[in-house]
Amino acid sequence: MAVTRTFSIIKPDATRRNLTGGVTKMLEDAGLRVVASKRIQMTKEQAEGFYAVHSERPFFNDLVSFMISGPVVVQVLEGEDAVKANRDIMGATNPADAAEGTIRKTYAESIEANSVHGSDSDENAKIEIDYFFKPEEIVG
Ligand code: RTP
Ligand code: MG
């Protein structure tokens, strides 16, 4: 399996509870390396653009409001099959369905306030990394 990159967000429910380190430790323990990281306050326009694929979904407005309700930490993660490794350690979208030992089982508050985002394909990882990072901000 090749070393690839994925994009991660530590969401506002996690930054609010001072869990940036706790989440990152779980990512690192899962074999992922943080090769870029910054704490930002997303604008409404940025969040709407990021989640454009969900714009017709009933939860879209709530999701955008949640994602701008506080700071987030955007990260680029590198590792063997990084997209899958990250999705595995994140756990199911709804923490009620997430497996023991996953980030969402450990930390998430609800299906919306579920502590982390992770890209769902290599193609989307590239798009999402480019949405938040300049090439020189990523140091592998
Ligand atoms: P993510 O994109 O955040 O990594 O999570 P995911 O693939 O597991 O979930 P996705 O279906 O892409 O949904 C994106 C985010 O929208 C919120 N959501 N709320 N209220 C709801 O029914 C609902 N469904 C999804 C979650 O914050 C989810 O992570
Ligand atoms: Mg998704």
Short mmCIF file of C-alpha atoms and ligand atoms in Angstrom, two decimals:
data_model
loop_
_atom_site.label_atom_id
_atom_site.label_comp_id
_atom_site.label_asym_id
_atom_site.label_seq_id
_atom_site.Cartn_x
_atom_site.Cartn_y
_atom_site.Cartn_z
CA MET A 1 0.00 0.00 0.00
CA ALA A 2 1.31 3.43 -0.93
CA VAL A 3 1.92 6.35 1.39
CA THR A 4 -0.81 8.90 0.63
CA ARG A 5 -2.34 12.03 2.16
CA THR A 6 -5.74 12.89 3.53
CA PHE A 7 -7.42 15.97 4.95
CA SER A 8 -8.73 16.19 8.51
CA ILE A 9 -10.68 18.76 10.52
CA ILE A 10 -10.83 18.80 14.32
CA LYS A 11 -14.33 20.26 14.64
CA PRO A 12 -15.56 23.04 17.01
CA ASP A 13 -17.02 20.64 19.60
CA ALA A 14 -13.53 19.18 20.06
CA THR A 15 -11.56 22.46 20.11
CA ARG A 16 -14.11 23.84 22.61
CA ARG A 17 -13.38 20.94 24.97
CA ASN A 18 -9.59 21.33 24.52
CA LEU A 19 -9.32 18.00 22.71
CA THR A 20 -6.96 19.04 19.91
CA GLY A 21 -4.15 17.06 21.50
CA GLY A 22 -6.32 14.08 22.36
CA VAL A 23 -7.64 13.75 18.82
CA THR A 24 -4.21 14.27 17.28
CA LYS A 25 -2.70 11.61 19.58
CA MET A 26 -5.29 9.10 18.35
CA LEU A 27 -4.48 9.99 14.72
CA GLU A 28 -0.74 9.60 15.36
CA ASP A 29 -1.24 6.33 17.25
CA ALA A 30 -3.13 5.06 14.19
CA GLY A 31 0.02 5.55 12.09
CA LEU A 32 -0.83 8.92 10.58
CA ARG A 33 1.67 11.80 10.53
CA VAL A 34 0.58 15.45 10.74
CA VAL A 35 2.40 17.16 7.84
CA ALA A 36 0.42 20.42 8.02
CA SER A 37 -1.78 21.93 10.72
CA LYS A 38 -3.42 25.26 11.46
CA ARG A 39 -6.13 26.54 13.78
CA ILE A 40 -8.62 28.74 11.95
CA GLN A 41 -12.02 30.32 12.36
CA MET A 42 -13.91 29.30 9.21
CA THR A 43 -16.07 31.91 7.53
CA LYS A 44 -19.64 31.08 6.53
CA GLU A 45 -18.62 31.26 2.86
CA GLN A 46 -15.67 28.91 3.46
CA ALA A 47 -17.86 26.37 5.28
CA GLU A 48 -20.60 26.54 2.61
CA GLY A 49 -18.01 25.99 -0.11
CA PHE A 50 -16.38 23.12 1.75
CA TYR A 51 -19.70 21.34 2.28
CA ALA A 52 -21.20 22.29 -1.13
CA VAL A 53 -21.73 18.58 -1.88
CA HIS A 54 -24.23 18.52 1.02
CA SER A 55 -26.05 21.75 0.06
CA GLU A 56 -29.33 19.97 -0.72
CA ARG A 57 -29.30 17.89 2.46
CA PRO A 58 -31.71 18.85 5.30
CA PHE A 59 -28.83 19.22 7.77
CA PHE A 60 -26.78 21.61 5.59
CA ASN A 61 -27.61 24.91 7.34
CA ASP A 62 -27.15 23.44 10.82
CA LEU A 63 -23.86 21.87 9.73
CA VAL A 64 -22.51 25.18 8.39
CA SER A 65 -23.61 27.00 11.59
CA PHE A 66 -21.92 24.35 13.71
CA MET A 67 -18.68 24.45 11.72
CA ILE A 68 -18.38 28.24 12.20
CA SER A 69 -19.44 28.15 15.88
CA GLY A 70 -15.81 28.10 17.01
CA PRO A 71 -12.27 27.43 15.85
CA VAL A 72 -11.31 24.30 13.97
CA VAL A 73 -7.93 22.71 13.32
CA VAL A 74 -7.36 21.76 9.69
CA GLN A 75 -4.67 19.16 9.08
CA VAL A 76 -3.00 17.22 6.31
CA LEU A 77 -2.26 13.64 7.39
CA GLU A 78 0.20 11.31 5.69
CA GLY A 79 0.47 7.54 5.99
CA GLU A 80 -0.14 4.15 4.39
CA ASP A 81 -3.51 4.40 2.64
CA ALA A 82 -4.19 7.57 4.63
CA VAL A 83 -7.85 8.06 3.63
CA LYS A 84 -8.84 4.62 4.90
CA ALA A 85 -6.56 4.71 7.95
CA ASN A 86 -8.14 8.01 8.98
CA ARG A 87 -11.75 6.87 8.33
CA ASP A 88 -11.06 3.72 10.36
CA ILE A 89 -9.77 5.62 13.41
CA MET A 90 -12.55 8.27 13.08
CA GLY A 91 -15.37 5.72 13.34
CA ALA A 92 -18.96 5.97 12.10
CA THR A 93 -20.54 9.39 11.46
CA ASN A 94 -23.04 8.85 14.27
CA PRO A 95 -21.08 8.21 17.50
CA ALA A 96 -23.89 5.88 18.62
CA ASP A 97 -22.78 3.55 15.80
CA ALA A 98 -19.02 4.08 16.19
CA ALA A 99 -16.76 1.21 17.27
CA GLU A 100 -14.86 1.16 20.56
CA GLY A 101 -11.46 2.82 20.29
CA THR A 102 -12.46 5.23 17.53
CA ILE A 103 -12.25 9.01 17.86
CA ARG A 104 -15.98 9.49 17.52
CA LYS A 105 -16.80 6.79 20.06
CA THR A 106 -14.32 8.37 22.47
CA TYR A 107 -15.10 12.05 21.98
CA ALA A 108 -18.11 12.85 19.76
CA GLU A 109 -21.21 14.45 21.28
CA SER A 110 -23.75 13.81 18.48
CA ILE A 111 -24.08 13.00 14.77
CA GLU A 112 -23.42 16.67 14.02
CA ALA A 113 -20.91 17.51 16.76
CA ASN A 114 -18.84 14.45 15.87
CA SER A 115 -15.38 15.90 16.57
CA VAL A 116 -13.65 15.15 13.26
CA HIS A 117 -13.93 15.30 9.50
CA GLY A 118 -11.94 13.10 7.17
CA SER A 119 -11.83 12.96 3.37
CA ASP A 120 -13.71 10.03 1.85
CA SER A 121 -11.52 9.40 -1.24
CA ASP A 122 -8.04 10.22 -2.56
CA GLU A 123 -9.65 12.52 -5.12
CA ASN A 124 -11.59 14.48 -2.49
CA ALA A 125 -8.54 14.54 -0.21
CA LYS A 126 -6.62 16.46 -2.87
CA ILE A 127 -9.51 18.89 -3.43
CA GLU A 128 -9.97 19.46 0.32
CA ILE A 129 -6.21 19.88 0.99
CA ASP A 130 -6.02 22.45 -1.81
CA TYR A 131 -9.08 24.26 -0.37
CA PHE A 132 -7.24 25.07 2.89
CA PHE A 133 -3.48 24.78 2.28
CA LYS A 134 -0.83 26.24 0.00
CA PRO A 135 1.78 23.67 -1.13
CA GLU A 136 4.52 25.36 0.93
CA GLU A 137 2.45 24.95 4.13
CA ILE A 138 2.75 21.15 3.84
CA VAL A 139 6.05 19.70 5.01
CA GLY A 140 6.29 15.94 4.61
P1 RTP B 1 -17.21 13.88 7.50
O1 RTP B 1 -17.54 14.19 6.06
O2 RTP B 1 -17.45 15.03 8.44
O3 RTP B 1 -15.86 13.28 7.70
O4 RTP B 1 -18.20 12.76 8.04
P2 RTP B 1 -18.93 11.64 7.26
O5 RTP B 1 -18.34 11.44 5.90
O6 RTP B 1 -18.94 10.50 8.22
O7 RTP B 1 -20.37 12.25 7.13
P3 RTP B 1 -21.11 12.97 5.88
O8 RTP B 1 -22.26 12.11 5.48
O9 RTP B 1 -20.11 13.39 4.85
O10 RTP B 1 -21.71 14.25 6.61
C1 RTP B 1 -20.88 15.36 6.86
C2 RTP B 1 -21.14 15.87 8.27
O11 RTP B 1 -22.47 16.36 8.34
C3 RTP B 1 -22.97 16.15 9.65
N1 RTP B 1 -24.19 15.37 9.56
N2 RTP B 1 -25.27 15.67 10.23
N3 RTP B 1 -27.86 15.71 11.30
C4 RTP B 1 -27.53 14.75 10.45
O12 RTP B 1 -28.28 13.85 10.14
C5 RTP B 1 -26.18 14.75 9.92
N4 RTP B 1 -25.69 13.88 9.05
C6 RTP B 1 -24.42 14.28 8.83
C7 RTP B 1 -21.91 15.43 10.44
O13 RTP B 1 -21.15 16.40 11.17
C8 RTP B 1 -21.07 14.81 9.36
O14 RTP B 1 -19.77 14.55 9.82
MG MG B 2 -18.11 13.01 4.46
#
